[in-house]
XYZ file of C-alpha atoms in Angstrom:
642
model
C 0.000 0.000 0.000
C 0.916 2.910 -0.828
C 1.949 6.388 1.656
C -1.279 8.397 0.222
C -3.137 5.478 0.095
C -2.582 4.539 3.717
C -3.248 7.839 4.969
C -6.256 8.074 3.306
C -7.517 5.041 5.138
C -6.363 6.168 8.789
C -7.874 9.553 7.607
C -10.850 7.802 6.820
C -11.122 5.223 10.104
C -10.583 8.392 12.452
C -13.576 10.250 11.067
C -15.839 6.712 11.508
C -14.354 6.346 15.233
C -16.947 7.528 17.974
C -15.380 9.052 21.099
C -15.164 5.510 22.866
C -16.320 6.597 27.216
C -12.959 6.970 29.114
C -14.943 6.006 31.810
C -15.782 2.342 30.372
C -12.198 1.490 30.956
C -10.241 -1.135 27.695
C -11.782 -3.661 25.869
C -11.595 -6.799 27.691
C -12.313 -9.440 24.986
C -9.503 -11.151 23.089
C -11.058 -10.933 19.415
C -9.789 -8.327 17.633
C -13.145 -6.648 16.396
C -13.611 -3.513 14.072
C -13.947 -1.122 17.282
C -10.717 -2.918 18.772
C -8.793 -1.656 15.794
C -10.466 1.396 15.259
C -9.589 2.382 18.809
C -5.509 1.148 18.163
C -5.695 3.158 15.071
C -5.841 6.118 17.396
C -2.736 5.740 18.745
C -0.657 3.113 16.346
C 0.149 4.508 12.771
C -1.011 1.671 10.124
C 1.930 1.762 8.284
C 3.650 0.393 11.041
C 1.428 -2.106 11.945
C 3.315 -4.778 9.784
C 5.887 -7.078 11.962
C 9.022 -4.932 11.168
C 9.541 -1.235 11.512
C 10.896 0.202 8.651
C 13.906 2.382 9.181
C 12.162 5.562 8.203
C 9.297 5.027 10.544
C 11.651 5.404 13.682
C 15.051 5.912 14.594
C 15.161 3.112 16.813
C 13.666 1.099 14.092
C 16.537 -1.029 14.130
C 16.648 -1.395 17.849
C 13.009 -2.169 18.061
C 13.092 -4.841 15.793
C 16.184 -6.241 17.597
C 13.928 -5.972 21.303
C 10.727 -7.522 19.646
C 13.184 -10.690 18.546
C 14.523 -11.422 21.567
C 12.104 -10.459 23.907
C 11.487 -14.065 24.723
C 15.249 -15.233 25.210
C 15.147 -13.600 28.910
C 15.799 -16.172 31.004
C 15.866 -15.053 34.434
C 12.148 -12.768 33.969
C 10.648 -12.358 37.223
C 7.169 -10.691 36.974
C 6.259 -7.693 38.890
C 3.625 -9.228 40.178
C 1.522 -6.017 40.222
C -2.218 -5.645 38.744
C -4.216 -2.803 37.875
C -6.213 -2.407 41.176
C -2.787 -1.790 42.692
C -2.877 1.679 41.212
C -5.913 2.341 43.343
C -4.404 0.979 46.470
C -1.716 3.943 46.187
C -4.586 6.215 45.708
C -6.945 5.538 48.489
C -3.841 5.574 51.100
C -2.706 8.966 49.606
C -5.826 10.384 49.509
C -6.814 9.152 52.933
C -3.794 10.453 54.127
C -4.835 14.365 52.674
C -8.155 13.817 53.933
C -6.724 15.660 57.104
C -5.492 18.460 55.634
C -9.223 19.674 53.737
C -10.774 22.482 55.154
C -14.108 23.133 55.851
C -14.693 24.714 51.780
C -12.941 21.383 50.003
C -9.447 22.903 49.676
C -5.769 20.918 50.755
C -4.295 23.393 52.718
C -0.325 22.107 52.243
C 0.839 21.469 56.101
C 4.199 22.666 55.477
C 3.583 25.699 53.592
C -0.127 26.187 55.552
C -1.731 27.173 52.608
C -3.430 25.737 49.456
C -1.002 25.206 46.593
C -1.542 25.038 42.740
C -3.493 22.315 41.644
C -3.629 20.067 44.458
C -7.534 20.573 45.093
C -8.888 19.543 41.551
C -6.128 16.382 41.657
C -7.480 15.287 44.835
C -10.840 15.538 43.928
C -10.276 13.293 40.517
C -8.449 10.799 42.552
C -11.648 9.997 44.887
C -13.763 10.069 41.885
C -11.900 7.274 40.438
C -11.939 5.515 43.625
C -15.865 6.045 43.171
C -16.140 4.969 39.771
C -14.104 1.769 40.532
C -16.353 1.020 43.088
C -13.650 1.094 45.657
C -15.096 3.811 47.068
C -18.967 3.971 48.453
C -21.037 6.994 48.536
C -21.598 6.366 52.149
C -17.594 6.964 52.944
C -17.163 10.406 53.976
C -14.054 10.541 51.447
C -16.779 10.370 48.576
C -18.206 13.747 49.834
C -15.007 15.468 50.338
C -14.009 14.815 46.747
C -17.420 16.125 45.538
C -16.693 19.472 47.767
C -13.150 19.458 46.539
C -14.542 19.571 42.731
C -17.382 22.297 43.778
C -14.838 24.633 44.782
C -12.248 24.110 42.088
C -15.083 25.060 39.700
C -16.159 28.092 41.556
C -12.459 29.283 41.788
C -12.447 28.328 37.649
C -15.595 30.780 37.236
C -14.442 33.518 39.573
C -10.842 33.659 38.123
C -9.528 33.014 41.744
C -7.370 29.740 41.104
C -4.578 29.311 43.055
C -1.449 30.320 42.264
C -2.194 31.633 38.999
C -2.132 28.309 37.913
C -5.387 27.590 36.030
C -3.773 25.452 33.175
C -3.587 22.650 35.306
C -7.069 22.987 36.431
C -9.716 21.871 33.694
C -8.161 18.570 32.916
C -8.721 16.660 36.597
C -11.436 18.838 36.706
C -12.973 17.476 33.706
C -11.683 13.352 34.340
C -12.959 14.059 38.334
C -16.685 15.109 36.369
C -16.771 12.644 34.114
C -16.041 9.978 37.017
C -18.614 11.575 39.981
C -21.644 11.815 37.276
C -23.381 8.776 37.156
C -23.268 9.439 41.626
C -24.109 12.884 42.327
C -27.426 14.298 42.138
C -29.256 16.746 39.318
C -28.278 19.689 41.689
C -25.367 19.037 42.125
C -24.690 18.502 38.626
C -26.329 20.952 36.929
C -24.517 23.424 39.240
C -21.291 21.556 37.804
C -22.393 21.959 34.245
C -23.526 25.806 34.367
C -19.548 26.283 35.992
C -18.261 24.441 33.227
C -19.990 26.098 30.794
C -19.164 30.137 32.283
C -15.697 29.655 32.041
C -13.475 32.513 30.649
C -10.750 31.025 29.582
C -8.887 34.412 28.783
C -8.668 34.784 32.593
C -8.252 31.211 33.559
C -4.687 30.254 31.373
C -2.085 31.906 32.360
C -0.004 31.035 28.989
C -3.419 31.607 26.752
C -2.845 31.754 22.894
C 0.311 31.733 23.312
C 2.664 29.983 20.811
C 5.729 29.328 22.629
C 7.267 25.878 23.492
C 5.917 24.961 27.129
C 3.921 22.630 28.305
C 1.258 24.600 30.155
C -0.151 24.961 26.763
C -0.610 21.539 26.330
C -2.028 20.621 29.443
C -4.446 23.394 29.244
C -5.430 22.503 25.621
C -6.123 18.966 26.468
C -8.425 20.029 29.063
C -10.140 21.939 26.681
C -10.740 19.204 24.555
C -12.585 17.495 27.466
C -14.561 20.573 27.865
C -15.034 20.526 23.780
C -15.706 16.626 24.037
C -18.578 17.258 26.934
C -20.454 19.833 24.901
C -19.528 23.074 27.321
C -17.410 24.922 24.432
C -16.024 24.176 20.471
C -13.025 22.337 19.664
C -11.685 25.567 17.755
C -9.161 27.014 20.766
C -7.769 22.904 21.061
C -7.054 22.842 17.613
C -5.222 26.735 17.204
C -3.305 25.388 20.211
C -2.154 22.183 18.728
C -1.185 23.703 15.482
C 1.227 25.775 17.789
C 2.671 22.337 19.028
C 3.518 20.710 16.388
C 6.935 22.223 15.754
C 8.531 21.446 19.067
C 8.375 17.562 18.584
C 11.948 15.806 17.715
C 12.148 13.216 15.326
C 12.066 10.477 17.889
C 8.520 11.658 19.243
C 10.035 13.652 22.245
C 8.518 16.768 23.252
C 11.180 20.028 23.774
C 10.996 22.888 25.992
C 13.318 25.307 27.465
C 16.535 23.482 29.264
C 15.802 20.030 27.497
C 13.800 18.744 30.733
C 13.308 15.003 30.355
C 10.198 15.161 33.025
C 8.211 17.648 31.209
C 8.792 16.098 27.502
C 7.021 13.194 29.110
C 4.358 15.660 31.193
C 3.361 17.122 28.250
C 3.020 13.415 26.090
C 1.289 11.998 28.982
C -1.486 14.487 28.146
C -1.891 14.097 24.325
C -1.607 10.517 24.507
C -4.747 10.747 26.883
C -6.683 13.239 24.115
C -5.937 10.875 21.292
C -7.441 8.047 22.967
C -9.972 9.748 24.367
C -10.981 10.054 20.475
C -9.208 13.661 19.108
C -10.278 13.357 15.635
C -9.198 16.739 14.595
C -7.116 17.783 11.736
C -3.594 17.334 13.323
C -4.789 13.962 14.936
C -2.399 12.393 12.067
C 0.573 14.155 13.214
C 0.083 13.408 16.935
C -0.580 9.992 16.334
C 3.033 9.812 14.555
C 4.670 11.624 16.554
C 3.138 10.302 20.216
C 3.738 6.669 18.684
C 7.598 7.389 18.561
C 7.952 9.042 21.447
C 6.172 6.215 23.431
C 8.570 3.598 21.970
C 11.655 5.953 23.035
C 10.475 6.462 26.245
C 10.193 2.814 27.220
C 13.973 2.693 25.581
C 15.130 5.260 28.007
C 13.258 4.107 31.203
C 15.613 2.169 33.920
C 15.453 -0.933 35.075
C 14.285 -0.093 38.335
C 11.310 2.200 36.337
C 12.943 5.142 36.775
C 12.276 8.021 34.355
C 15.771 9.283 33.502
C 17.676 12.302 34.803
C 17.291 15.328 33.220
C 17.171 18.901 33.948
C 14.367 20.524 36.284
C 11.645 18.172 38.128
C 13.780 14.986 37.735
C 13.555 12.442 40.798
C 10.062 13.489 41.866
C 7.254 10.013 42.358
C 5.237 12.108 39.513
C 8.042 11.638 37.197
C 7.435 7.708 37.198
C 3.676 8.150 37.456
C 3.046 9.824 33.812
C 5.247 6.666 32.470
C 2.169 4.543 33.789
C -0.423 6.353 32.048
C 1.483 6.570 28.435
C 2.600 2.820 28.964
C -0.863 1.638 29.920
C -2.115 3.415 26.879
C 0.092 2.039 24.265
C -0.331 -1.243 26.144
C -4.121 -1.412 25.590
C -3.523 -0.201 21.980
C -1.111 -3.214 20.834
C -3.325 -5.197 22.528
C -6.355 -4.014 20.736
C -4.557 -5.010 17.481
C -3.846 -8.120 19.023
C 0.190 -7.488 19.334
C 0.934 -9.229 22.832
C 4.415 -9.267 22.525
C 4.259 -5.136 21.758
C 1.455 -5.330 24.466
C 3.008 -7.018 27.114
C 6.424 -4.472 26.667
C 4.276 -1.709 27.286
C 2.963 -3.537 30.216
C 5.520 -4.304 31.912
C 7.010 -0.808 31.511
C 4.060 0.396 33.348
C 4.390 -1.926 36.509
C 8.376 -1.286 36.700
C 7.118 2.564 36.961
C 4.450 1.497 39.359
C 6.883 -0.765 41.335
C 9.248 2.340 41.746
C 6.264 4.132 43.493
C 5.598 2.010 45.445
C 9.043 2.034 46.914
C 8.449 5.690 47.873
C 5.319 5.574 50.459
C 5.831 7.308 53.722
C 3.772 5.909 56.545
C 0.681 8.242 56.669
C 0.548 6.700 53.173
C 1.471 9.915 51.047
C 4.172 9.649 49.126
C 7.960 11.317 49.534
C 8.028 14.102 46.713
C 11.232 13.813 45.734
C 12.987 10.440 45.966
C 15.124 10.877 49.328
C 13.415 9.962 52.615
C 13.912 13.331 54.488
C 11.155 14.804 56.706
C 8.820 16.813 54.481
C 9.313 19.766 56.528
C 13.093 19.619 55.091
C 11.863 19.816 51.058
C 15.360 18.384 50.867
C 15.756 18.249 46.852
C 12.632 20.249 46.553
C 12.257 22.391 43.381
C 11.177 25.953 44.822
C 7.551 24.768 43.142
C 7.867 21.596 44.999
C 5.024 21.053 47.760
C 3.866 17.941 49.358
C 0.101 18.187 48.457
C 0.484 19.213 45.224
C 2.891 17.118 43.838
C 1.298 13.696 45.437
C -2.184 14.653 43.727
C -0.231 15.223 41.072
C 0.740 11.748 41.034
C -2.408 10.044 41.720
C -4.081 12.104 39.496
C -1.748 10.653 36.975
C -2.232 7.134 38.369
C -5.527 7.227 38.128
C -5.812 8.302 34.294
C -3.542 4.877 34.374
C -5.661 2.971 35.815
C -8.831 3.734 33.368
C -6.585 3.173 30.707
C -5.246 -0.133 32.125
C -6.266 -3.784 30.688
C -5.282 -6.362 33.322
C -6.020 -9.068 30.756
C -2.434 -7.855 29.301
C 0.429 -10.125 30.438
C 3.709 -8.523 31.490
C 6.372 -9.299 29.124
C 10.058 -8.355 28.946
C 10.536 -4.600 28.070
C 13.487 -2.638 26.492
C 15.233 -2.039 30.008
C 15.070 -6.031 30.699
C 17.027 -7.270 27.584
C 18.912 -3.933 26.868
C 21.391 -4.467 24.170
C 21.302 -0.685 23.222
C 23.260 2.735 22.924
C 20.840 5.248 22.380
C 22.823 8.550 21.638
C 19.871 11.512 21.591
C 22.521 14.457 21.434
C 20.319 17.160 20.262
C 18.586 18.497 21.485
C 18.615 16.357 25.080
C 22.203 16.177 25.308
C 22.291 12.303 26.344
C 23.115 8.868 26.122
C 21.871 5.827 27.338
C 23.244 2.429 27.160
C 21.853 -0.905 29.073
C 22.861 -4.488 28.249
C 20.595 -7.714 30.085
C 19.110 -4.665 32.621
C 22.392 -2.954 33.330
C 22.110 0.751 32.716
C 23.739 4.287 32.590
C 22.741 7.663 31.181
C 25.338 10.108 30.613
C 25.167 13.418 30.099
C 27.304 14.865 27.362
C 26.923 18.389 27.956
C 25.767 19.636 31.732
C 23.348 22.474 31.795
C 26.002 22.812 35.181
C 22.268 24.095 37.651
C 20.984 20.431 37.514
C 23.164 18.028 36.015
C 26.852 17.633 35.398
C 29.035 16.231 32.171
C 29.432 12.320 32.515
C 28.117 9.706 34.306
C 25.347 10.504 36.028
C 23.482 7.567 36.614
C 24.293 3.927 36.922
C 21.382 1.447 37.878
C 23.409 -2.196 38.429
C 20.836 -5.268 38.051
C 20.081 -6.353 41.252
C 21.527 -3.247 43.542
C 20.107 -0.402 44.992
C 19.113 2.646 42.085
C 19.957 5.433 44.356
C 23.693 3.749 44.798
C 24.639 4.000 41.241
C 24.953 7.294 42.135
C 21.015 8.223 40.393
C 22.029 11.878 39.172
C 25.297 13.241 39.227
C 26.402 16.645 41.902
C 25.232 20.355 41.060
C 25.027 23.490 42.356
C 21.342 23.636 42.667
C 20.952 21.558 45.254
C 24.461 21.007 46.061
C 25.940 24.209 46.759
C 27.900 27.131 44.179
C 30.763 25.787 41.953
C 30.140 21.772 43.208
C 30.178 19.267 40.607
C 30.755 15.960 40.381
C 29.664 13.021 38.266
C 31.400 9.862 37.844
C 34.502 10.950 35.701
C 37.755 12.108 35.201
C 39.280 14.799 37.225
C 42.895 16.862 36.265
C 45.461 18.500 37.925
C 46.102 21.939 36.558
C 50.223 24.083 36.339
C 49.107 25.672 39.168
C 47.909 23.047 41.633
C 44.402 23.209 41.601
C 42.108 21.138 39.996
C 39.435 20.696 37.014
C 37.435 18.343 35.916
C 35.011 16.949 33.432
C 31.975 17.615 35.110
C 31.816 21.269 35.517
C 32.793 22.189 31.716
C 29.589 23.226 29.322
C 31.207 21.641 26.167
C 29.944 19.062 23.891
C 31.887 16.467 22.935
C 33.735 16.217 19.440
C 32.768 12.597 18.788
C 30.214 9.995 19.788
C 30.729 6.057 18.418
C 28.436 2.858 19.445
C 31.057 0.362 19.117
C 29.407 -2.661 20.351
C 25.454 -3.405 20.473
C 24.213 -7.096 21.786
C 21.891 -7.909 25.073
C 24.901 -9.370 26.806
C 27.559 -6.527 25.922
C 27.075 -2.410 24.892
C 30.118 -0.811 24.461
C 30.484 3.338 23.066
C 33.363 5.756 22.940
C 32.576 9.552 23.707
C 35.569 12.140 23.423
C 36.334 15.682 24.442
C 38.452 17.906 23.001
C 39.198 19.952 26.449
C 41.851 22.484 24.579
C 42.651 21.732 21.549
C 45.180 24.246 21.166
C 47.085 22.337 23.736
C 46.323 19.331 22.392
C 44.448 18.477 25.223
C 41.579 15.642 25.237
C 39.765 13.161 27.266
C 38.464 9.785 25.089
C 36.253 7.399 27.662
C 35.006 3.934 26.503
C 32.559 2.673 28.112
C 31.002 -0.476 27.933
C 28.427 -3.380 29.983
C 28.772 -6.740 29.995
C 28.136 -9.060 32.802
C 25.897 -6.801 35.184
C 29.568 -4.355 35.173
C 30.070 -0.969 33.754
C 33.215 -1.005 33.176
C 35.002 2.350 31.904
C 38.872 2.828 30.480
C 39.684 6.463 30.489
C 42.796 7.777 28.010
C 43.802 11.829 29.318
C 46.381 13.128 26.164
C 48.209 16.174 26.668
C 47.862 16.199 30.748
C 50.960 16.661 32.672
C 50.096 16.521 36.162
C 48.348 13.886 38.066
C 44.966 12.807 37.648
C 41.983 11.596 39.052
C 38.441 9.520 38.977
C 35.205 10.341 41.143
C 32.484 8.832 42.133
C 29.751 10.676 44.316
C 29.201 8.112 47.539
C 25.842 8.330 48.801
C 26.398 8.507 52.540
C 22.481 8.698 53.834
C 19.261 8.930 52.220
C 17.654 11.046 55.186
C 16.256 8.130 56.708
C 18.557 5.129 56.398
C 22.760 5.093 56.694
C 24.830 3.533 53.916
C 27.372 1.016 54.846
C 30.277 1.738 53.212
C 33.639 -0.448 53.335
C 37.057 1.607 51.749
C 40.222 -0.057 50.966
C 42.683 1.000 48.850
C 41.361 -0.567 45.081
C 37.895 -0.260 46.039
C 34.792 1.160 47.879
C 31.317 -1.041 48.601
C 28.531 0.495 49.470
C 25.298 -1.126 51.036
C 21.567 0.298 51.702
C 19.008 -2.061 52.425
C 20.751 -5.387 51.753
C 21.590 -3.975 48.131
C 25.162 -3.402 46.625
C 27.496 -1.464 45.012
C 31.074 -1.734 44.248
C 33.488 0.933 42.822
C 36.944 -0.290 41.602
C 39.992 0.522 39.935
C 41.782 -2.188 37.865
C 44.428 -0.179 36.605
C 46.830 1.118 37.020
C 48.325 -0.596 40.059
C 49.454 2.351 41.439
C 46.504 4.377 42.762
C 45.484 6.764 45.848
C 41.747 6.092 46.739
C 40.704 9.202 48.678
C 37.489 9.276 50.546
C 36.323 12.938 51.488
C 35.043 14.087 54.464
C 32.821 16.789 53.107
C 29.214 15.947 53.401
C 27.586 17.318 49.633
C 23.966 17.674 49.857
C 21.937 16.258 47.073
C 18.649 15.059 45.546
C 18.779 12.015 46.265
C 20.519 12.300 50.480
C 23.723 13.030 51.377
C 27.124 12.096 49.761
C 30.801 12.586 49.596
C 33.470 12.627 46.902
C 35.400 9.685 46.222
C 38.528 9.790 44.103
C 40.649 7.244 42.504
C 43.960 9.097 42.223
C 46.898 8.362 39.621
C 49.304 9.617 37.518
C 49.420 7.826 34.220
C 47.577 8.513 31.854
C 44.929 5.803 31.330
C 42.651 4.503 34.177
C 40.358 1.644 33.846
C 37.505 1.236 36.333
C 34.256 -0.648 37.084
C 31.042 0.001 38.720
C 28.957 -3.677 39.758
């Protein structure tokens, strides 16, 4: 079949498709009817629907292919064990858990800040009605009633251009899901009240970023909310579509979404969102192009995801629970769209994807039952590795908001099958405009950041999840002044000493490097060069292979042009603001243990080395840590990380 010919039929099934009820969950039967395709067709180009991606369809085409062919040669798969009720269970105990902090009117009031903050009231109120819908929840349990309140009063702050915190984008979309969910419970009062708010909106007044064309997604997440409005009858799809058309431009050829600083959370945020509008049944005129465009980035996001179900590093917003819960609602939604086409093994990769994300979560539940914001295990009271936007309430409605889109998406007749960050067997270089790499062979991962915006994230290493250890060991995110203090960096990298005694290092230079090279691709082995050209005119560089094979990272680092003595570091987590890190030092190698999980740091050569452990305490994202350095002074090092 021909391109034209093939767009002409998607054109043609996405005018046929009726606006399937969000509320009616996935298709549970396993024939693939008309409607089951109809619905994938959404979401799933046809003209990759055949068993191979062609190369032009994705630049991981190749790397797809590979995945889907030996997906089933994992032989030490242990399920997650997870289902999709286990997305409510995180939502009732956060919920319950805010309960305490309503007022009398239906708003959160945040207990640390002691007021209400952003969005957290219209969250909180879709949440419960989820938990309603689901039938977890009965009308009799006073929770039911506080979510209906909590929806009453978002509205009235919607119509009286009073929302909190100037921060009405993020309003009309769980305002909208927390309607559609409480509808079939609430009485004709109380909903017609609902619908004349709904309908009195000014959305002038409401957006902050209204009209506007720029790259950021508040845009996004206030045009998908009007689409919800649009799809309920309470205003035209005309403002969704100008909106879009704005959009288009800011998506990278592998389906990511770009805003200012390259922020890996909020090209996800603002996916999470379209991915719900498109199958939620957007049928507009750039449905084509988001289709195309969501597909890809869906398939590179499950690429990039950990092991552990981590969203990766990146810029402002990384490490907060949220981050991992907008992974479940894109997974679950590409899930139940291979599925509809009858693609388990596509299916269950999405799947799985979703529960490692889930998983993570669940690893991050205080014991009230809310959830730490950021992943360290500090009191709340110390927003250690808060964001100056980070608050408690807002950020954990945030992410059972999210986790409740994911469950109405979800299809628990889907089997969890081995994902991309199971097998591995990748480099995935995506230079510009995120300035990254990742690389994971049989669930063995790093990310590396080849150019350090030097506020959030340094140049190097900057993550390193080991099958079978701790994530937050690795280290999870490499050392910058944000959190950790003016003119502090550190990743795990090389270090040099300068003519005049002090000291430099890869991590705090702003430079890309001059050349990138995959040198070795397989499930069992990855292997890639990166070099820097620190001053050329001194003929000055740094080349690092780096390579995976055998749960190790193992890296051989060549300094040219480097007189003085040299060094490797490694940030040591020392505490996670709840538990202590064991740590054993001798003089090849430091071990590190939280919570009966591993990691080990060690130099093979040269034989002649100075491990130095400092004493200075950094503060970070993730807890507390201190420097370690591997000092030398050849001119190759060759270290590994298992």
């Amino acid at each position: 079949m021909k391109r034209a010919s093939q767009i002409s039929l998607l054109s043609f099934f996405l005018t046929i498709v009726s606006c399937s009820s969000f509320l009616n969950g996935q298709n549970q039967n396993k024939t693939i009817s008309k409607e089951n395709i109809k619905k994938a067709n959404r979401l799933i180009p046809q003209v990759v629907q055949s068993t191979t991606i062609r190369n032009e369809a994705h630049p991981l085409s190749g790397k797809i292919n590979r995945f889907l062919k030996n997906q089933d040669n994992l032989n030490d798969f242990k399920l997650t064990g997870l289902k999709r009720n286990d997305y409510l269970e995180i939502i009732e105990k956060q919920v319950r858990a805010m309960l305490k902090y309503q007022n009398s009117k239906g708003r959160i009031i945040d207990p640390v800040e002691k007021v209400e903050k952003y969005y957290t009231t219209p969250c909180f109120a879709h949440s419960i009605a989820v938990l309603a819908f689901s039938g977890k929840l009965k009308k009799t349990d006073p929770l039911f009633e506080s979510g209906v309140k909590a929806l009453t009063e978002s509205l009235n702050d919607m119509v009286n251009n009073r929302v909190n915190g100037n921060h009405g984008d993020f309003y009309t979309w769980p305002v909208m899901l927390a309607y559609e969910n409480f509808k079939p419970f609430v009485n004709k009062e109380v909903l017609n009240s609902w619908n004349t708010s709904l309908k009195s909106i000014d959305i002038s007044k409401l957006y902050a970023f209204y009209n506007k064309e720029k790259a950021m997604n508040w845009i996004l997440v206030h045009a998908s909310g009007e689409f919800l409005r649009a799809k309920n009858k309470f205003t035209s799809h005309e403002y969704v579509e100008r909106m879009l058309g704005f959009q288009l431009s800011n998506f990278t050829n592998s389906g990511m979404y770009n805003e200012g600083g390259n922020p890996l959370s909020y090209d996800l945020f603002a996916r999470h969102y379209l991915a719900g509008v498109l199958q939620l049944g957007y049928k507009g005129k750039h449905a084509e192009v988001l289709q195309d465009n969501l597909w890809r980035g869906a398939w590179t996001s499950m690429f990039l995801q950990s092991p552990f179900g981590e969203l990766p590093a990146g810029y402002r917003s990384s490490h907060h629970i949220w981050n991992e819960a907008e992974q479940c609602v894109l997974f679950e939604i590409y899930a139940s769209a291979y599925s509809d086409l009858g693609k388990k093994e596509e299916a269950g990769a999405f799947k799985r994807a979703a529960m490692l994300s889930l998983n993570s979560i669940k690893q991050w539940i205080r014991e009230d039952g809310s959830g730490y914001v950021v992943k360290n295990r500090f009191p709340i009271e110390n927003k250690h590795g808060y964001e100056r936007y980070s608050v408690h309430t807002c950020y954990n409605m945030l992410a059972t908001s999210m986790l409740a889109q994911a469950w109405q998406f979800s299809n628990d007749e889907i089997n969890e099958l081995p994902a991309p960050s199971d097998i591995g067997g990748f480099v995935i270089p995506i230079l510009k405009p995120f300035h990254k790499i990742f690389a994971n062979a049989n669930g063995t991962y790093l990310e590396y950041e080849t150019n350090g915006d030097q506020k959030y994230n340094p140049t190097g290493i900057i993550r390193s999840h080991i099958k079978g250890g701790h994530p937050q060991l690795g280290p999870s995110n490499g050392i910058a002044p944000l959190f950790s203090g003016e003119n502090t960096y550190m990743a795990t990298g090389p270090l040099w000493e300068n003519s005049d005694g002090t000291w430099s290092s890869l991590a705090e230079l702003k430079m890309n490097p001059s050349n990138v090279e995959i040198l070795e691709e397989n499930t069992h082995n990855v292997e890639f060069k990166i070099t820097y050209d620190i001053a050329p005119e001194k003929s000055q560089s740094i080349t690092e292979i780096i390579s995976i094979k055998d749960h190790k990272i193992i890296v051989e680092t060549e300094f040219k042009g480097f007189e003085g003595k040299k060094r490797i570091s490694w940030p040591m987590l020392t505490n996670d603001g709840k538990n202590k890190v064991k740590s054993q030092i001798s003089d090849r190698f430091v071990e590190l243990v939280l919570q009966e999980k591993n990691i080990r740091f060690s130099v093979i050569q040269p034989q002649k080395i100075n491990l130095i452990s400092s004493d200075h305490l950094i503060k970070h994202v993730n807890g507390m840590f201190k420097g370690v350095f591997a000092e030398f002074s050849g001119n190759k090092v060759i270290y590994t990380l298992e």
